[in-house]
Short mmCIF file of C-alpha atoms in Angstrom, two decimals:
data_model
loop_
_atom_site.label_atom_id
_atom_site.label_comp_id
_atom_site.label_asym_id
_atom_site.label_seq_id
_atom_site.Cartn_x
_atom_site.Cartn_y
_atom_site.Cartn_z
CA MET O 142 57.28 -11.93 137.78
CA ASP O 143 60.07 -14.30 137.74
CA ASN O 144 63.25 -14.02 139.81
CA ARG O 145 65.38 -12.43 137.06
CA ILE O 146 63.02 -9.65 136.45
CA ARG O 147 62.62 -9.04 140.34
CA VAL O 148 66.53 -8.87 140.63
CA GLN O 149 66.81 -6.34 137.86
CA ALA O 150 63.97 -4.29 139.01
CA THR O 151 65.57 -4.13 142.48
CA PHE O 152 69.05 -2.99 141.08
CA ASN O 153 67.39 -0.52 138.62
CA SER O 154 65.35 1.48 141.20
CA ASN O 155 66.53 4.94 142.22
CA ASP O 156 66.36 4.16 145.71
CA HIS O 157 68.78 1.02 145.63
CA ALA O 158 71.29 2.70 143.35
CA GLU O 159 71.42 5.93 145.03
CA ASN O 160 71.81 4.42 148.64
CA TYR O 161 73.79 1.25 147.68
CA ASP O 162 77.26 2.65 148.73
CA ARG O 163 75.84 3.76 152.11
CA LYS O 164 73.94 0.45 152.62
CA ALA O 165 77.11 -1.57 151.76
CA ARG O 166 79.12 0.60 154.24
CA ASP O 167 76.49 0.22 157.06
CA SER O 168 76.31 -3.48 156.60
CA ARG O 169 80.16 -3.82 156.68
CA TRP O 170 80.35 -5.25 153.13
CA TYR O 171 84.07 -5.58 152.87
CA ALA O 172 84.23 -7.87 149.82
CA PRO O 173 85.78 -5.04 147.57
CA GLU O 174 88.82 -4.67 149.84
CA VAL O 175 89.18 -8.52 150.36
CA ALA O 176 88.96 -9.03 146.47
CA PHE O 177 91.52 -6.30 145.85
CA GLY O 178 93.89 -7.85 148.33
CA MET O 179 93.83 -11.15 146.72
CA ALA O 180 94.17 -9.67 143.10
CA TYR O 181 97.06 -7.26 143.98
CA LYS O 182 99.86 -9.70 143.24
CA TYR O 183 98.50 -10.48 139.79
CA ILE O 184 97.88 -6.82 138.36
CA SER O 185 100.10 -4.18 137.22
CA PRO O 186 99.37 -0.40 136.55
CA GLY O 187 98.49 0.33 132.88
CA GLN O 188 96.72 -2.99 132.57
CA SER O 189 92.89 -3.06 131.70
CA ILE O 190 90.23 -4.85 133.86
CA LEU O 191 86.60 -5.53 133.09
CA ASP O 192 84.23 -5.36 136.09
CA ILE O 193 81.22 -7.53 135.29
CA GLY O 194 78.29 -6.23 137.38
CA ILE O 195 80.16 -3.09 138.19
CA GLY O 196 77.24 -1.59 139.81
CA THR O 197 78.17 1.61 141.48
CA GLY O 198 82.00 0.93 141.15
CA LEU O 199 82.75 -0.20 144.69
CA SER O 200 84.95 -2.92 143.75
CA SER O 201 86.76 -1.54 140.76
CA ILE O 202 87.44 1.93 142.03
CA LEU O 203 90.24 0.35 143.94
CA PHE O 204 91.84 -1.07 140.87
CA ALA O 205 91.53 2.34 139.29
CA GLN O 206 93.50 3.92 142.08
CA ALA O 207 96.07 1.30 141.67
CA GLY O 208 96.63 2.59 138.05
CA LEU O 209 94.53 -0.02 136.00
CA HIS O 210 92.09 1.12 133.28
CA VAL O 211 88.65 0.09 134.30
CA HIS O 212 85.75 -0.93 132.00
CA GLY O 213 82.34 -1.87 133.47
CA ILE O 214 79.28 -3.70 132.40
CA ASP O 215 75.91 -3.93 134.22
CA PHE O 216 72.32 -4.51 133.85
CA SER O 217 71.17 -1.56 135.78
CA GLU O 218 71.18 1.93 134.18
CA LYS O 219 70.63 3.46 137.58
CA MET O 220 73.66 1.88 139.17
CA LEU O 221 75.67 2.78 136.21
CA ASP O 222 74.62 6.43 136.52
CA VAL O 223 75.96 6.56 140.01
CA CYS O 224 79.27 4.91 138.95
CA ARG O 225 79.62 7.32 136.12
CA GLY O 226 79.25 10.18 138.67
CA LYS O 227 82.58 8.98 140.18
CA ASN O 228 84.49 9.67 136.91
CA PHE O 229 87.07 6.79 137.18
CA ALA O 230 85.95 4.32 134.58
CA GLY O 231 87.34 4.31 131.13
CA SER O 232 83.99 2.92 129.78
CA LEU O 233 80.55 1.84 131.15
CA THR O 234 78.29 -0.43 129.18
CA PHE O 235 74.67 -1.15 129.77
CA HIS O 236 74.02 -4.80 129.01
CA ASP O 237 72.37 -7.86 130.44
CA ILE O 238 75.08 -9.99 131.81
CA LEU O 239 72.85 -12.97 131.46
CA SER O 240 72.81 -12.41 127.55
CA ALA O 241 75.75 -13.30 125.45
CA PRO O 242 77.93 -12.11 123.67
CA TYR O 243 79.01 -9.34 125.71
CA PRO O 244 79.97 -6.25 123.60
CA PHE O 245 83.70 -6.68 123.86
CA GLU O 246 86.27 -8.01 121.32
CA ASP O 247 88.05 -11.19 122.05
CA ASN O 248 91.33 -10.86 123.99
CA SER O 249 90.67 -7.19 124.60
CA ARG O 250 91.03 -6.83 128.41
CA ASP O 251 93.81 -8.00 130.77
CA HIS O 252 91.80 -9.18 133.61
CA ALA O 253 88.14 -9.47 134.89
CA ILE O 254 86.35 -9.23 138.24
CA SER O 255 82.79 -9.89 139.35
CA ILE O 256 81.98 -9.15 142.82
CA GLY O 257 78.59 -9.81 144.48
CA VAL O 258 77.11 -11.07 141.29
CA PHE O 259 77.27 -14.99 141.08
CA HIS O 260 74.68 -15.31 143.73
CA LEU O 261 72.25 -13.52 141.45
CA LEU O 262 72.91 -16.23 138.75
CA ASP O 263 71.38 -19.70 138.38
CA ASN O 264 74.38 -20.84 136.19
CA PRO O 265 77.42 -18.55 136.16
CA GLY O 266 78.92 -20.71 133.19
CA LEU O 267 77.82 -18.10 130.69
CA LEU O 268 79.58 -15.32 132.40
CA LEU O 269 82.77 -17.31 132.93
CA SER O 270 82.59 -18.34 129.21
CA GLU O 271 82.53 -14.75 128.11
CA VAL O 272 85.29 -13.81 130.43
CA GLN O 273 87.35 -16.50 128.90
CA ARG O 274 86.79 -15.04 125.42
CA ILE O 275 87.51 -11.41 126.37
CA ILE O 276 90.57 -11.55 128.64
CA ARG O 277 93.92 -12.20 127.47
CA SER O 278 95.93 -15.38 127.98
CA ASP O 279 97.25 -15.74 131.54
CA GLY O 280 94.69 -13.10 132.57
CA MET O 281 93.06 -13.22 135.96
CA CYS O 282 89.31 -13.68 136.63
CA LEU O 283 88.45 -13.04 140.30
CA PHE O 284 84.90 -13.43 141.67
CA THR O 285 82.74 -14.00 144.84
CA VAL O 286 79.99 -16.57 145.41
CA LEU O 287 77.59 -17.15 148.12
CA HIS O 288 79.11 -20.34 149.46
CA CYS O 289 77.20 -23.56 149.70
CA GLY O 290 78.24 -26.04 152.37
CA GLU O 291 77.65 -29.73 151.97
CA GLN O 292 74.55 -29.56 154.00
CA ASP O 293 73.27 -26.13 152.69
CA SER O 294 70.53 -25.74 150.08
CA GLU O 295 71.58 -24.29 146.77
CA THR O 296 69.13 -21.53 146.94
CA GLU O 297 68.18 -18.79 149.39
CA GLU O 298 65.02 -16.90 149.48
CA ILE O 299 65.29 -13.36 150.62
CA PRO O 300 62.00 -11.72 151.63
CA PRO O 301 61.49 -8.01 150.99
CA ASN O 302 63.57 -5.86 153.61
CA GLU O 303 65.10 -2.40 153.85
CA ILE O 304 67.79 -3.26 151.41
CA ILE O 305 65.94 -5.77 149.11
CA ARG O 306 62.60 -4.48 148.20
CA LYS O 307 61.27 -7.39 146.49
CA ARG O 308 61.40 -11.13 147.23
CA ILE O 309 64.35 -12.72 145.21
CA VAL O 310 66.15 -16.07 145.25
CA LEU O 311 69.78 -16.38 145.46
CA SER O 312 71.93 -18.92 144.24
CA ARG O 313 74.65 -20.75 146.45
CA HIS O 314 77.62 -22.51 144.91
CA ARG O 315 79.61 -25.41 146.18
CA TYR O 316 83.38 -25.33 145.95
CA SER O 317 83.40 -28.53 143.72
CA HIS O 318 80.90 -27.00 141.42
CA ILE O 319 83.08 -23.75 140.91
CA VAL O 320 86.20 -25.93 140.41
CA ASP O 321 84.55 -28.04 137.83
CA LEU O 322 83.18 -25.00 136.26
CA LEU O 323 86.47 -23.25 135.98
CA GLU O 324 88.02 -26.23 134.38
CA SER O 325 85.30 -26.50 131.78
CA CYS O 326 85.54 -22.77 130.95
CA GLY O 327 89.34 -22.92 130.54
CA PHE O 328 90.52 -21.44 133.83
CA GLU O 329 93.18 -22.58 136.39
CA LEU O 330 92.26 -22.03 139.99
CA LEU O 331 94.77 -20.01 141.67
CA ASP O 332 93.26 -19.42 145.16
CA ASN O 333 90.18 -19.22 147.24
CA LEU O 334 89.13 -17.65 150.48
CA LYS O 335 86.24 -17.92 152.77
CA PHE O 336 84.72 -14.82 154.45
CA PHE O 337 81.72 -13.65 156.12
CA GLY O 338 79.64 -10.68 155.05
CA THR O 339 76.51 -9.09 155.95
CA HIS O 340 74.22 -9.26 152.83
CA ALA O 341 70.59 -8.44 152.24
CA GLY O 342 70.38 -7.88 156.04
CA ARG O 343 71.74 -11.22 157.23
CA GLU O 344 75.38 -12.47 157.90
CA SER O 345 76.29 -14.95 155.17
CA GLU O 346 79.22 -17.13 154.19
CA PHE O 347 81.07 -16.16 150.84
CA MET O 348 83.97 -17.57 148.91
CA LEU O 349 86.30 -15.52 146.88
CA TYR O 350 88.01 -17.27 144.02
CA SER O 351 90.95 -16.26 141.87
CA SER O 352 91.66 -17.87 138.71
CA ARG O 353 93.84 -17.55 135.52
CA LYS O 354 92.81 -18.18 131.76
CA ARG O 355 94.79 -21.13 130.49
#
């Protein structure tokens, strides 16, 4: 079983989906609040935002409360079921985010976020290319990565534990790699912020990036 299948199997299990919010709260995962704080000055009520890897909606529910129209996409039907029960998203789409094209029209959303997703991707270029196609000019794209320092390995193996039931390999991304990737995908880097979060049972260093479609 390859890593992609193990990741999808983990996030599509009833146990993981139904207990995800509690696990995030217990592990003090504050990325949704940090991301919303960085995004706040770029958004306005009435705009639309696409949450790629929306999961149970922890990140985008804050944008809905601020008056934005939320649209979500995720590769886990179970996670989408939990999100659907919160009744805040305008639409929720089941789709493998590693497969392009995403089922959205060109220039059809104002902004996009992807929180807690990039470390599940070997190469996030496909995701950013799809965001560039989908959001409107000057739209914001905001995302988190598992940060990779100069001396760090670009991958991290997570053994089975009470949060992740199957062994999976996570991807770390260096600042220079993200800057180059944004440039090649047609984005301008706006800001970045390093923060720590307890993830998969351990404290890890993350980076939050905000960017704008050129």
